[in-house]
PDB file of C-alpha atoms in Angstrom:
ATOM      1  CA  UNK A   1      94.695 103.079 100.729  1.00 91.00           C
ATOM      2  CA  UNK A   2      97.576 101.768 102.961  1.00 95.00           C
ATOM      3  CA  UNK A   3      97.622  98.118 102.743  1.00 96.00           C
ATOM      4  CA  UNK A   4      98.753  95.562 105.691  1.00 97.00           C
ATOM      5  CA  UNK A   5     101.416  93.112 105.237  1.00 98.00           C
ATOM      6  CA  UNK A   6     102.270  90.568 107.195  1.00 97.00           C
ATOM      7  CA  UNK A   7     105.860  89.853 106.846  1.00 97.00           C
ATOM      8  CA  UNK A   8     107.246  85.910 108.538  1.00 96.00           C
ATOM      9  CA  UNK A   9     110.005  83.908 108.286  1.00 96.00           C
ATOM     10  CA  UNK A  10     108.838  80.438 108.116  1.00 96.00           C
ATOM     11  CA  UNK A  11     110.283  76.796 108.120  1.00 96.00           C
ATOM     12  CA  UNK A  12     109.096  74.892 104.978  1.00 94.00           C
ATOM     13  CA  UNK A  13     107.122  72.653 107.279  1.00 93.00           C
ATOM     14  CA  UNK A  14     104.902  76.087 108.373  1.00 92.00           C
ATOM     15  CA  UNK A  15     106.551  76.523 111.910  1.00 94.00           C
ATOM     16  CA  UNK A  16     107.423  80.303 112.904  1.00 94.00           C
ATOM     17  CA  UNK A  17     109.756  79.535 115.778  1.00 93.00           C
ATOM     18  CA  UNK A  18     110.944  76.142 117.555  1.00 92.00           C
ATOM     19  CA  UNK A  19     108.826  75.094 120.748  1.00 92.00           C
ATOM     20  CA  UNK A  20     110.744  77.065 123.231  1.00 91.00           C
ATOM     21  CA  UNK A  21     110.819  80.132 120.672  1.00 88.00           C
ATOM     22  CA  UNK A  22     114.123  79.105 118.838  1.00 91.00           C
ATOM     23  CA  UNK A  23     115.174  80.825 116.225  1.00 91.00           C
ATOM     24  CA  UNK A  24     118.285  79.279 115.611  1.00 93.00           C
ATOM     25  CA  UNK A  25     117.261  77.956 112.377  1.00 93.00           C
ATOM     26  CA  UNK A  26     117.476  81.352 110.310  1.00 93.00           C
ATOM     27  CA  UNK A  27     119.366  81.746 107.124  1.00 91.00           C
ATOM     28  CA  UNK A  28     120.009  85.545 107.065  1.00 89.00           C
ATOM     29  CA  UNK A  29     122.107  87.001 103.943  1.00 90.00           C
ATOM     30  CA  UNK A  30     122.383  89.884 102.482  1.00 90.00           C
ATOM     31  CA  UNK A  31     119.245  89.342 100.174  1.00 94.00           C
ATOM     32  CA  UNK A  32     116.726  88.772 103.334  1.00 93.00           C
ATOM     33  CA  UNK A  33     118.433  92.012 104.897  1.00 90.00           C
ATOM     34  CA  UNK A  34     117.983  94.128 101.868  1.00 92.00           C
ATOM     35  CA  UNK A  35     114.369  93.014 101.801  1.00 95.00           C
ATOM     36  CA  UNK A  36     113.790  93.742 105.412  1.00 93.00           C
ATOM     37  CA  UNK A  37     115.390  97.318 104.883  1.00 92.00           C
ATOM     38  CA  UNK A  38     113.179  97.816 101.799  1.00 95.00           C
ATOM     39  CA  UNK A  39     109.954  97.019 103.388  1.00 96.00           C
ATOM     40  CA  UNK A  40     110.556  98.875 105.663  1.00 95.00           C
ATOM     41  CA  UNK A  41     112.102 101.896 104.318  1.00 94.00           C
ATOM     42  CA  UNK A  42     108.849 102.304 102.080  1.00 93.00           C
ATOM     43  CA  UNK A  43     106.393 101.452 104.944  1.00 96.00           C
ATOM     44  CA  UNK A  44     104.859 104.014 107.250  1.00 94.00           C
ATOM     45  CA  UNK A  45     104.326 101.642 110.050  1.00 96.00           C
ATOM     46  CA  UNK A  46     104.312  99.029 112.158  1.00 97.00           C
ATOM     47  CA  UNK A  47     101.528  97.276 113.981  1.00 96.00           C
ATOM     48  CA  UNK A  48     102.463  94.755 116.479  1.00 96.00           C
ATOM     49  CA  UNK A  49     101.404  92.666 119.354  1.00 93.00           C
ATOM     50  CA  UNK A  50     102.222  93.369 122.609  1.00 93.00           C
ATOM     51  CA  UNK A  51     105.477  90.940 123.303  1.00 92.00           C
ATOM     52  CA  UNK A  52     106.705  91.352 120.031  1.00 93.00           C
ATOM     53  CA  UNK A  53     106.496  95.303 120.369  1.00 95.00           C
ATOM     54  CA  UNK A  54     108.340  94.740 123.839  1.00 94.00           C
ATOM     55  CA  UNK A  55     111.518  92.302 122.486  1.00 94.00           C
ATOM     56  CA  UNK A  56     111.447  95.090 119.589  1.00 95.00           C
ATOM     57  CA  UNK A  57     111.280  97.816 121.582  1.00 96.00           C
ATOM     58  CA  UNK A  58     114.508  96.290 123.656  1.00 95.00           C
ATOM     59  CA  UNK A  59     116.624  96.023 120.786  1.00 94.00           C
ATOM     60  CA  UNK A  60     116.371  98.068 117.506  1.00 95.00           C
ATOM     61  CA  UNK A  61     116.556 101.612 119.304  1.00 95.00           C
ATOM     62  CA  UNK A  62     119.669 100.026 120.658  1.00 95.00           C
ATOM     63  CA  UNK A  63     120.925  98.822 117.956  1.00 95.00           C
ATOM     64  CA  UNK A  64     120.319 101.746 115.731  1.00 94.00           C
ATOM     65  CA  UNK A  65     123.288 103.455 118.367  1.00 93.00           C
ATOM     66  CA  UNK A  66     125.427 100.293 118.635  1.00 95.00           C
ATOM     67  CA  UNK A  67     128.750 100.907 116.248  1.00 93.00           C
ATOM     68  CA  UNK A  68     129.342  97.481 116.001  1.00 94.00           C
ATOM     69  CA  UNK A  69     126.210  96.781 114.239  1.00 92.00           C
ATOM     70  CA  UNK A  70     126.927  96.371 110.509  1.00 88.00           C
ATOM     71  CA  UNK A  71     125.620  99.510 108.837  1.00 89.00           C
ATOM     72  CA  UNK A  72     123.145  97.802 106.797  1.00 87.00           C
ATOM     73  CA  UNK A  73     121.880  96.513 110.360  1.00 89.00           C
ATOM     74  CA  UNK A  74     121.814 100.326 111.783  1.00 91.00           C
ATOM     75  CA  UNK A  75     119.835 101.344 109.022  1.00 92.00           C
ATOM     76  CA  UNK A  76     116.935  99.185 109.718  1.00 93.00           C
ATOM     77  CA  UNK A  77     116.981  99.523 113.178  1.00 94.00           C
ATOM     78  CA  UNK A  78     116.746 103.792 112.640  1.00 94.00           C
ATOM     79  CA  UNK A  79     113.837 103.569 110.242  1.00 95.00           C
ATOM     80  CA  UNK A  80     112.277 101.210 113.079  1.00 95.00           C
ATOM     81  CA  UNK A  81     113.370 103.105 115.804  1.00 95.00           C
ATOM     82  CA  UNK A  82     111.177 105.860 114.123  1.00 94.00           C
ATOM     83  CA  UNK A  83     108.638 104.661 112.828  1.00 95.00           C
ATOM     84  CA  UNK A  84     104.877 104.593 114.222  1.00 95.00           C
ATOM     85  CA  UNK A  85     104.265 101.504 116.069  1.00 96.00           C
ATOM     86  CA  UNK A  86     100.553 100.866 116.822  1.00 95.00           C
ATOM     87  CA  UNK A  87     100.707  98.075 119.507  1.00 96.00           C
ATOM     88  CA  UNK A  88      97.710  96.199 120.426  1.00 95.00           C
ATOM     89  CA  UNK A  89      97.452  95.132 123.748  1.00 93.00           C
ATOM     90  CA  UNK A  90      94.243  94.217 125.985  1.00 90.00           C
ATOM     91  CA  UNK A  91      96.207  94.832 129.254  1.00 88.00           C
ATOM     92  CA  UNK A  92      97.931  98.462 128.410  1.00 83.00           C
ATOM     93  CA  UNK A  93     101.046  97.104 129.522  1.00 86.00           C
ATOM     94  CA  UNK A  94     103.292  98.463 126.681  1.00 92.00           C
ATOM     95  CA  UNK A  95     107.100  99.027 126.480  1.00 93.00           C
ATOM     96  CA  UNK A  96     108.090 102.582 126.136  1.00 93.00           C
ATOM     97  CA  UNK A  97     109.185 103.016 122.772  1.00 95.00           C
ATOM     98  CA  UNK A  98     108.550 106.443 120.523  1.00 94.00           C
ATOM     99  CA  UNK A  99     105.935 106.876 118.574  1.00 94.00           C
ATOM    100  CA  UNK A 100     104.124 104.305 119.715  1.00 96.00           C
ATOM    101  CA  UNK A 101     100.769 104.124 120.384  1.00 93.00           C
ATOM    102  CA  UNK A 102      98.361 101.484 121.660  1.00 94.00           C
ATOM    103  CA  UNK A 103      95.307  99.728 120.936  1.00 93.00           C
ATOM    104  CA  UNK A 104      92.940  97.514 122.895  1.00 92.00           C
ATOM    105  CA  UNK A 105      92.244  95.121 120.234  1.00 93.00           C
ATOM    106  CA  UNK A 106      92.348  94.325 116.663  1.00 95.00           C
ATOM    107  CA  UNK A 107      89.119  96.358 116.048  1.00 93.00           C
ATOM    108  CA  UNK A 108      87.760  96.153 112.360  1.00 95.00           C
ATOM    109  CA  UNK A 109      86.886  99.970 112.239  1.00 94.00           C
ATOM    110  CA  UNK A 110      89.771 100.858 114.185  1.00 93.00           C
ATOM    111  CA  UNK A 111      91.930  98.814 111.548  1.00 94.00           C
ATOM    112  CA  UNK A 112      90.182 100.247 108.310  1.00 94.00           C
ATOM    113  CA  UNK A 113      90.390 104.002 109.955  1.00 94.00           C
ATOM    114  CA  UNK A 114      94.470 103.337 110.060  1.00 93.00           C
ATOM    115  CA  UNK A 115      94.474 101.641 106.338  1.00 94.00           C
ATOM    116  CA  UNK A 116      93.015 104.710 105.416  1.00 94.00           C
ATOM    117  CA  UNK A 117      95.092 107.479 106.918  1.00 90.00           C
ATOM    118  CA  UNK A 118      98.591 108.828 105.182  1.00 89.00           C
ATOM    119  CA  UNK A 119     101.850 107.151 104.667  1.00 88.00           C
ATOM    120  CA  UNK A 120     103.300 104.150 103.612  1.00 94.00           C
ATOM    121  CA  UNK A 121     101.927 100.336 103.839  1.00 96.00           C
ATOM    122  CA  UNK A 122     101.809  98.565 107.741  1.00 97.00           C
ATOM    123  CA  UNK A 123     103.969  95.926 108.472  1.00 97.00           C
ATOM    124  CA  UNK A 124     103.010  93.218 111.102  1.00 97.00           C
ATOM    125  CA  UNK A 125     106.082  91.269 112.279  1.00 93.00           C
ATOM    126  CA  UNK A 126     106.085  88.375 114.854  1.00 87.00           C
ATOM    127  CA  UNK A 127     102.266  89.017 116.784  1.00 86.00           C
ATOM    128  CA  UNK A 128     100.837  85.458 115.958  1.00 90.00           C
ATOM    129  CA  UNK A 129      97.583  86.468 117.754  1.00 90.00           C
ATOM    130  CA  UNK A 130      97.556  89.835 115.852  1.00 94.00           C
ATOM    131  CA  UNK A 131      97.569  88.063 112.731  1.00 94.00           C
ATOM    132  CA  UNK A 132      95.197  85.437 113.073  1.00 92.00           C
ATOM    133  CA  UNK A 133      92.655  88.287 114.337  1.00 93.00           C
ATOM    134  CA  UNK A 134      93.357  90.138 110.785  1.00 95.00           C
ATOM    135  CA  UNK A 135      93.410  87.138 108.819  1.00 93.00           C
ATOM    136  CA  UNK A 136      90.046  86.547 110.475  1.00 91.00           C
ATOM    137  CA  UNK A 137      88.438  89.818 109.671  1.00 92.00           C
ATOM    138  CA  UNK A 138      89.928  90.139 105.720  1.00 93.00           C
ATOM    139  CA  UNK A 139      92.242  93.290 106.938  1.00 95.00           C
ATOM    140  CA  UNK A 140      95.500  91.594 105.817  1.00 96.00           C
ATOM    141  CA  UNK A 141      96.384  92.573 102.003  1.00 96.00           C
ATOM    142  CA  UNK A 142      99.946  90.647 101.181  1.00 97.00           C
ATOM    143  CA  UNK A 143     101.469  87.891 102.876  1.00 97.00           C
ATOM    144  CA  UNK A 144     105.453  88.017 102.514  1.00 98.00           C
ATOM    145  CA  UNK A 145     106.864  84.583 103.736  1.00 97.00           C
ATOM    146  CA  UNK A 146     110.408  84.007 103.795  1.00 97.00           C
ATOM    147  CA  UNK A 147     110.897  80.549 103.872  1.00 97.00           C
ATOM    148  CA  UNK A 148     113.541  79.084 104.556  1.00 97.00           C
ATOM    149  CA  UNK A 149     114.955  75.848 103.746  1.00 96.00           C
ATOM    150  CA  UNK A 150     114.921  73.698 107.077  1.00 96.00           C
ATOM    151  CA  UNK A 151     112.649  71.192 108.557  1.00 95.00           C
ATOM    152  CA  UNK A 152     111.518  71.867 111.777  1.00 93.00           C
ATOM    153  CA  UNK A 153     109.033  69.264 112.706  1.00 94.00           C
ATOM    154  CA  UNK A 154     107.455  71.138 116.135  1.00 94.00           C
ATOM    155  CA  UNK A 155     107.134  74.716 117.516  1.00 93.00           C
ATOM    156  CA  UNK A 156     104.713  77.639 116.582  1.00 93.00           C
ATOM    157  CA  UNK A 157     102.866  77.746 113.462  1.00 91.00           C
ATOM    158  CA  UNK A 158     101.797  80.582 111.659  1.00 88.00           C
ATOM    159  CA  UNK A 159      98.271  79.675 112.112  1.00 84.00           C
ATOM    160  CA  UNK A 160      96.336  77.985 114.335  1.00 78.00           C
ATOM    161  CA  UNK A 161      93.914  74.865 113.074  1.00 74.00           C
ATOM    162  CA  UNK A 162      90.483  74.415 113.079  1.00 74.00           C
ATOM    163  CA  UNK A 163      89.918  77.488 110.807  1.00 78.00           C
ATOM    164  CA  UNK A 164      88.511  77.019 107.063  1.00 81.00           C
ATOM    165  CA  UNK A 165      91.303  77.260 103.985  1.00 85.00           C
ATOM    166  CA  UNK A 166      92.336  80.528 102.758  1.00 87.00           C
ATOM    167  CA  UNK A 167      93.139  80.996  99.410  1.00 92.00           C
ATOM    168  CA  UNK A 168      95.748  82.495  97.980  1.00 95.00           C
ATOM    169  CA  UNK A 169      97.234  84.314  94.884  1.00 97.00           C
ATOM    170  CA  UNK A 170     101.218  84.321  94.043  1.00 97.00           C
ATOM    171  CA  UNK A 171     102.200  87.917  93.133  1.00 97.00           C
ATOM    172  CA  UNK A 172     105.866  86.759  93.303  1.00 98.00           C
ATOM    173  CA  UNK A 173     108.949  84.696  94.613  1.00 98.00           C
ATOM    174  CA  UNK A 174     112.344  85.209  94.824  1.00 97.00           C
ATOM    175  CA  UNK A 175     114.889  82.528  95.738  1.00 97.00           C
ATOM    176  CA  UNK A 176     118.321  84.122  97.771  1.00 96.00           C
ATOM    177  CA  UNK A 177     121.562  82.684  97.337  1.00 94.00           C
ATOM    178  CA  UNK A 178     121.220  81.557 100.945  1.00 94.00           C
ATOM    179  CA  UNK A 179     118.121  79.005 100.230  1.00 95.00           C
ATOM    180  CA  UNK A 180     115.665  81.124 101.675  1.00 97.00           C
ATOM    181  CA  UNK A 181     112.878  82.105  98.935  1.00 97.00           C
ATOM    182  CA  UNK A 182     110.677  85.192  99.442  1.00 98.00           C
ATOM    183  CA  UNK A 183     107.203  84.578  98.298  1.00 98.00           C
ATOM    184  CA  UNK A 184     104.527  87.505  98.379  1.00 98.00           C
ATOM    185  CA  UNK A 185     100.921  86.529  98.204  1.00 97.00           C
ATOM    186  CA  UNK A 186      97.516  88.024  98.757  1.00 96.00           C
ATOM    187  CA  UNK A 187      94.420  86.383  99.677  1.00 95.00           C
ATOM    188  CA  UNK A 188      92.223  85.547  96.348  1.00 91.00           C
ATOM    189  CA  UNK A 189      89.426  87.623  97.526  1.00 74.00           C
ATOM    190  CA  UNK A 190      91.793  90.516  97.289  1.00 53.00           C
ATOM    191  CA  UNK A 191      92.926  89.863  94.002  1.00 44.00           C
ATOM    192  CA  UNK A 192      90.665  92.137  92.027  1.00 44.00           C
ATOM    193  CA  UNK A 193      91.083  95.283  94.304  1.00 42.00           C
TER     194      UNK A 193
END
């Protein structure tokens, strides 16, 4: 069975982005590119929210053309260029993207039936609201945080409060030369499977 992983940079202080959706903060290196290109080179798709799927959908088919890219760059942004992308998005307002198809909502059946079918793993990226829905229904298998070494002190969490603890398991961690340390987890009650 396909599994889900959620894949997020974070701040060590939990934030996602800054409070006006900075991003400025990110340590990228080599490592955290060779990661990204591995995940997704052995994934066989992508399921994303609606304004994440649009700012993607804007900028990797581009820059899988754009010579000026660094080739390690253009090689992610072909596999996600291709990829499937299942989008969920209440309003069908989508982004026209290949390969994309949309759904209305994070439906537990719907979610299980596409865990099920052929291919690689799913990757969520970004999709805040996405991901709290999955985390809410026990769909999401691995958590892969990159953290990285900065302090934010406001913007967007990964998670909202008000929602019971969820526990989870280390599988592994890898520092980068950069600071940034890749840590893959899945939640306890997943351990066993």
């Amino acid at each position: 069975m396909r599994k889900i992983i959620v894949s997020m940079w974070t701040t060590l202080d939990g934030f996602v982005a800054g409070p006006r959706d900075e991003m400025d903060w990110l340590q990228i290196d080599e490592q955290v590119l060779r990661y990204e290109r591995e995940l997704v080179e052995g994934s066989g798709g992508l399921l994303l929210g609606r304004i994440t799927h649009a700012d993607f959908a804007g900028h990797w088919p581009r820059a899988a053309q754009d010579r000026e890219e660094a080739e390690e760059v253009r090689r992610y942004a072909r596999r996600v260029d291709t990829m499937e992308k299942i989008v969920i998005s209440a309003s069908g307002s989508i982004a026209a993207w290949q390969n994309t198809r949309r759904h209305e909502r994070v439906d537990p059946d719907e979610i299980i039936e596409l865990k099920r079918g052929h291919g690689g793993d799913i990757v969520v990226y970004g999709s805040l609201g996405v991901i709290g829905s999955l985390v809410e229904l026990g769909l999401v298998d691995e958590f892969h945080l990159l953290v990285h070494p900065v302090f934010l002190r406001d913007g967007k969490a990964l998670f909202e409060g008000g929602r019971p603890p969820q526990r989870l398991e280390l599988i592994s961690a890898e520092p980068f030369t950069s600071g940034v340390v890749l840590m893959k987890y899945r939640p306890v009650d997943r351990a066993a499977s």
